Tab-separated table of C-alpha atoms in Angstrom:
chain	number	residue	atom	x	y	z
A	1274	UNK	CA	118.059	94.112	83.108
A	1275	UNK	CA	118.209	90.476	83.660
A	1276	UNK	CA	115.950	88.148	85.364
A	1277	UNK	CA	117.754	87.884	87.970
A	1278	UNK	CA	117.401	91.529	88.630
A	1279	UNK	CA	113.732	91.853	88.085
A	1280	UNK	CA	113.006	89.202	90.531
A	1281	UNK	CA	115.771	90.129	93.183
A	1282	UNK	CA	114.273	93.641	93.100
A	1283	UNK	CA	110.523	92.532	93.532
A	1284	UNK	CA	111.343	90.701	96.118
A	1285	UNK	CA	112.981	93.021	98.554
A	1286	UNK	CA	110.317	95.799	97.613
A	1287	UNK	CA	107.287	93.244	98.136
A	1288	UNK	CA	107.490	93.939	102.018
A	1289	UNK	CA	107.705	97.337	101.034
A	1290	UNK	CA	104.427	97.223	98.933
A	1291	UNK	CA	102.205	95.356	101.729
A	1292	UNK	CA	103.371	98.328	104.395
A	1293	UNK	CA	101.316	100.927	101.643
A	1294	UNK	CA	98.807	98.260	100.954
A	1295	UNK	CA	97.865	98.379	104.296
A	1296	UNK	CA	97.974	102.293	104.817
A	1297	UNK	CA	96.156	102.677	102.130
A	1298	UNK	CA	93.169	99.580	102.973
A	1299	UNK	CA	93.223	101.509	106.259
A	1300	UNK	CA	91.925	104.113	104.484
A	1301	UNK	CA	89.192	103.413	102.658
A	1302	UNK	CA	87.676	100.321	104.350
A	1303	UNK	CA	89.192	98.143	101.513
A	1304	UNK	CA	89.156	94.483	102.277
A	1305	UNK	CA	92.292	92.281	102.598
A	1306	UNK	CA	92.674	88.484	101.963
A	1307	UNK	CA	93.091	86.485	105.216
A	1308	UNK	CA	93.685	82.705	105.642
A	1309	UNK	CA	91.486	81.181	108.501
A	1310	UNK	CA	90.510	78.006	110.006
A	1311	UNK	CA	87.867	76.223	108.222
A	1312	UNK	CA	84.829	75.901	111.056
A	1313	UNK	CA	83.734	72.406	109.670
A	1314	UNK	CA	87.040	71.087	110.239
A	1315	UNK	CA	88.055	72.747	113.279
A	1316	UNK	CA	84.682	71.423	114.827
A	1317	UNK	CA	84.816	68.248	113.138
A	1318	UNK	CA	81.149	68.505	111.336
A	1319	UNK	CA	82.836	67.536	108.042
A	1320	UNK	CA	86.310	65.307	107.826
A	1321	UNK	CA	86.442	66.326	104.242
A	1322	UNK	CA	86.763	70.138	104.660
A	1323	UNK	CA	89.376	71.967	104.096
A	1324	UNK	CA	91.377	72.932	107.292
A	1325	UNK	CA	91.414	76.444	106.084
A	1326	UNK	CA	89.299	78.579	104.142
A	1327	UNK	CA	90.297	82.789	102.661
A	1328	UNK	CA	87.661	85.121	102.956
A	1329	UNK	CA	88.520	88.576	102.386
A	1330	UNK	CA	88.116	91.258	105.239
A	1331	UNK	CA	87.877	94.504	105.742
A	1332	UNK	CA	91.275	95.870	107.430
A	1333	UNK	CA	89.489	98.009	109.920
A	1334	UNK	CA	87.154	95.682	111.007
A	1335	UNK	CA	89.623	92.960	111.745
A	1336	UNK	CA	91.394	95.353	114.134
A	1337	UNK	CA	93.952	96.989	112.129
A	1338	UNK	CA	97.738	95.653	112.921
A	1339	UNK	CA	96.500	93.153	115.566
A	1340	UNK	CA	95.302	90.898	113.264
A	1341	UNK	CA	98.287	89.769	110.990
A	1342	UNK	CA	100.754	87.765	112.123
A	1343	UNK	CA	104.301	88.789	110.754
A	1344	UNK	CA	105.926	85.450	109.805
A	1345	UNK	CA	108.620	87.112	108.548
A	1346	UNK	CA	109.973	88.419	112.152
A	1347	UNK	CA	112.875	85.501	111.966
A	1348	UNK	CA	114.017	87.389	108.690
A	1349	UNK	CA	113.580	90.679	110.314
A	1350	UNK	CA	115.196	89.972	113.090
A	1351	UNK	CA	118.226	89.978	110.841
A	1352	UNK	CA	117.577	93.108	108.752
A	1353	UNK	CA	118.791	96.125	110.753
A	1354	UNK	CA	117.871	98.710	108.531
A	1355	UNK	CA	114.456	97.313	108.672
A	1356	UNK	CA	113.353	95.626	105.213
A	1357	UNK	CA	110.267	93.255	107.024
A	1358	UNK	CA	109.990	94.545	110.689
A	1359	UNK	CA	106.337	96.255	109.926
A	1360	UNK	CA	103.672	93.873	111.771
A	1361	UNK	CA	101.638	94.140	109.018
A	1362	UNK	CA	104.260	92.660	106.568
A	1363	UNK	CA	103.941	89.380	107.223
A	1364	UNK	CA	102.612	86.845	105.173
A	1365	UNK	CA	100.549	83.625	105.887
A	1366	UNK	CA	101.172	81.529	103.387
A	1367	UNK	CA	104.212	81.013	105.886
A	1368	UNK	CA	102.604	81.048	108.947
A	1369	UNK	CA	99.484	79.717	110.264
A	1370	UNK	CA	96.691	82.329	109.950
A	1371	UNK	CA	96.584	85.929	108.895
A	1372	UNK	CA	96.796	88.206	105.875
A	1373	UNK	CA	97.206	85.908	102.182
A	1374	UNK	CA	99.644	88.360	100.026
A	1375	UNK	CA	99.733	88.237	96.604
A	1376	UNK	CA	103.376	86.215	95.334
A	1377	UNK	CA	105.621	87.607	93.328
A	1378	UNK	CA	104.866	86.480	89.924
A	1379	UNK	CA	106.341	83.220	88.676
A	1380	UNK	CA	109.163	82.802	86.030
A	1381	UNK	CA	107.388	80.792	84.264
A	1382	UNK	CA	104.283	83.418	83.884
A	1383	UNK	CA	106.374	86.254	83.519
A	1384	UNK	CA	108.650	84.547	80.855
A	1385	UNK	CA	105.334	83.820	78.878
A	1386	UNK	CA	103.676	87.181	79.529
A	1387	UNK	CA	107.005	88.622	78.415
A	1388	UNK	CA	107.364	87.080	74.941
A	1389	UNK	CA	103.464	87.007	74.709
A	1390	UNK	CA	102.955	90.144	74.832
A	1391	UNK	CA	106.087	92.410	75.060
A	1392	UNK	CA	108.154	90.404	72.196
A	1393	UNK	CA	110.548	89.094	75.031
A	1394	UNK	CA	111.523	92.652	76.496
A	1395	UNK	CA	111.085	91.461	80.295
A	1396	UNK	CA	112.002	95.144	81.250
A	1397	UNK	CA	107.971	96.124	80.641
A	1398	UNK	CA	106.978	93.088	83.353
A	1399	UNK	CA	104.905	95.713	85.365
A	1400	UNK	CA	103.157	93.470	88.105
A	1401	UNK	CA	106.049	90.831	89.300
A	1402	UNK	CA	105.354	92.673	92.329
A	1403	UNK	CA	101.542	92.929	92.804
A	1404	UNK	CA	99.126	92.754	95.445
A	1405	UNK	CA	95.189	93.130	95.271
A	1406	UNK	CA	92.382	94.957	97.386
A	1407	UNK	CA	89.097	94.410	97.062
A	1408	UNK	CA	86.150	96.762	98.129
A	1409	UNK	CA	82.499	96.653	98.901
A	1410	UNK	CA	81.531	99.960	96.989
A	1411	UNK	CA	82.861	102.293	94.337
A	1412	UNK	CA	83.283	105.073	96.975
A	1413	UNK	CA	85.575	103.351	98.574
A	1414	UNK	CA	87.627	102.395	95.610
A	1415	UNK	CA	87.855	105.919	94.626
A	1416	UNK	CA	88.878	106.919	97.941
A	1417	UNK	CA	91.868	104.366	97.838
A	1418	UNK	CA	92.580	105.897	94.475
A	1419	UNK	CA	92.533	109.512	96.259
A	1420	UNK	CA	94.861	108.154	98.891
A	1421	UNK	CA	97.484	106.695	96.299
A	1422	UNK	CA	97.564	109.932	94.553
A	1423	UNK	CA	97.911	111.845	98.095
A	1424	UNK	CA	101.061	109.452	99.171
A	1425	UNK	CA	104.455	111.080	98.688
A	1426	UNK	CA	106.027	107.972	98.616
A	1427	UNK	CA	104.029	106.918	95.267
A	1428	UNK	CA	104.574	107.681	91.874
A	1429	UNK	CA	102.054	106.530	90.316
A	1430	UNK	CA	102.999	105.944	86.218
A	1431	UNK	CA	100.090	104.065	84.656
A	1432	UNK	CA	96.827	103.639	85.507
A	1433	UNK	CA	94.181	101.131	83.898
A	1434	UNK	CA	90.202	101.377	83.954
A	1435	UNK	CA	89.216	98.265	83.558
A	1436	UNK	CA	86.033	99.230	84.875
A	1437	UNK	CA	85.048	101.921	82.135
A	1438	UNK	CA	82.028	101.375	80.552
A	1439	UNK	CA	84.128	101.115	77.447
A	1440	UNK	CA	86.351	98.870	78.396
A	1441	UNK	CA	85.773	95.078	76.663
A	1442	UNK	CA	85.361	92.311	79.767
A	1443	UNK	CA	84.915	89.983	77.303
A	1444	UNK	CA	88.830	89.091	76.884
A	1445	UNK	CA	89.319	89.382	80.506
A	1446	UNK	CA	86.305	86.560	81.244
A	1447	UNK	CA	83.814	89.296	82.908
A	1448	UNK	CA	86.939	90.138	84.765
A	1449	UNK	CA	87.404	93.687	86.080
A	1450	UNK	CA	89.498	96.130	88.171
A	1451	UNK	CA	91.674	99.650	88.062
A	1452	UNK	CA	95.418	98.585	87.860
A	1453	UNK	CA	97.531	100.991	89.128
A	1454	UNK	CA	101.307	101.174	88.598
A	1455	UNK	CA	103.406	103.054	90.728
A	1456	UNK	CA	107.397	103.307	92.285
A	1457	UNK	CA	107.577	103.287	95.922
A	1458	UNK	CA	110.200	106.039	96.251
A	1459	UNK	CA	111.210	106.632	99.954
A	1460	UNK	CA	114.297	106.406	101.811
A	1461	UNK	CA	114.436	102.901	102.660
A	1462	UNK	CA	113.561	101.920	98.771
A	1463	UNK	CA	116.178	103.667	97.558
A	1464	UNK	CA	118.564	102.598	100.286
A	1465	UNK	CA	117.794	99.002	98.971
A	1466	UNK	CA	118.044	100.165	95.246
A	1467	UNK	CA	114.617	99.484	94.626
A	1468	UNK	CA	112.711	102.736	94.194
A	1469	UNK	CA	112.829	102.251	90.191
A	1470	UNK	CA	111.008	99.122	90.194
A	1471	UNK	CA	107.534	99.474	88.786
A	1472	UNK	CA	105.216	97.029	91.192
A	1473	UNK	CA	100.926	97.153	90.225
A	1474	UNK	CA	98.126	97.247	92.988
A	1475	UNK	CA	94.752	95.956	92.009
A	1476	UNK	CA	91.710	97.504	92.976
A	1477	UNK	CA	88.551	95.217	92.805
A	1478	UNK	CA	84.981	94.917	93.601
């Protein structure tokens, strides 16, 4: 598989991905990045700030679909089968406020991660298509890991406790999480020809 390939496939299964990150945030209170204005700038207390700030929120609390704004809706306007019509797949790093998802990993990173650590076999890039939640305890991590093993869609192929005792932060810079890698298999993935494409969700702290 080329490139080309890898990256064409992660990015018509990214919208994909964000529809189950979302289900499964829903789920067990995990939080989700959103982009919003910065109050010091909006209110002028500081001309220096930053006109926005990310602080990451817990999907529930925020008012489930209400609270993302799908800047994709010109695109899925277009796609009659459906690829980006969810609400919740929208993505504010094109719009003005709402959810931050994760991009799709850069060439540049994957090309180095590839002959880093795979000895230039590109076809073991597991996380071009990623996207993170984060949670305020360990129950509710565990219940998001429940809720990935419960969803028929998922087939979940590797997954990595970074959070074991055992497991050496040191290399990672104090760094931890439970990667998960799964296949979104449903109809509209494998309408698209992307149910094969391995894409990694991290779970965080």
């Amino acid at each position: 598989m080329s490139y080309d390939q890898l990256f064409l496939q992660a990015a018509v299964l990214s919208p994909f991905l964000r529809s189950y990150v979302v289900k499964l945030a829903s789920k067990s209170n995990g939080n989700l990045k959103f982009r919003r204005p910065n109050p010091l700038s909006v209110e002028g207390r500081d001309p220096d700030a930053a006109k926005w700030k990310a602080t990451w929120e817990s999907w529930q609390l925020v008012g489930q679909w209400g609270a993302v704004l799908n800047a994709q809706s010109s695109s899925s306007s277009s796609n009659s089968q459906g690829i980006s019509r969810d609400r919740h797949a929208g993505s504010a790093r094109n719009g003005p406020e709402g959810v931050q998802w994760a991009p799709i990993k850069s060439l540049q990173r994957a090309t180095e991660k590839a002959m880093r650590v795979y000895g230039g076999d590109m076809s073991r890039l597991l996380d071009i298509c990623r996207e993170r939640i984060v949670f305020d305890t360990a129950e509710d991590l565990v219940k998001c890991m429940v809720a990935i093993s419960e969803e028929p869609d998922l087939v979940v192929l590797r997954v990595k406790n970074n959070m074991s005792k055992d497991y050496d932060s040191w290399r990672t810079g104090g760094y931890r999480s439970v990667l998960i890698n799964f296949r979104v298999n449903s109809d509209m993935t494998t309408y698209y020809g992307v149910d094969t494409h391995v894409c990694e969700l991290q779970l965080t702290l």
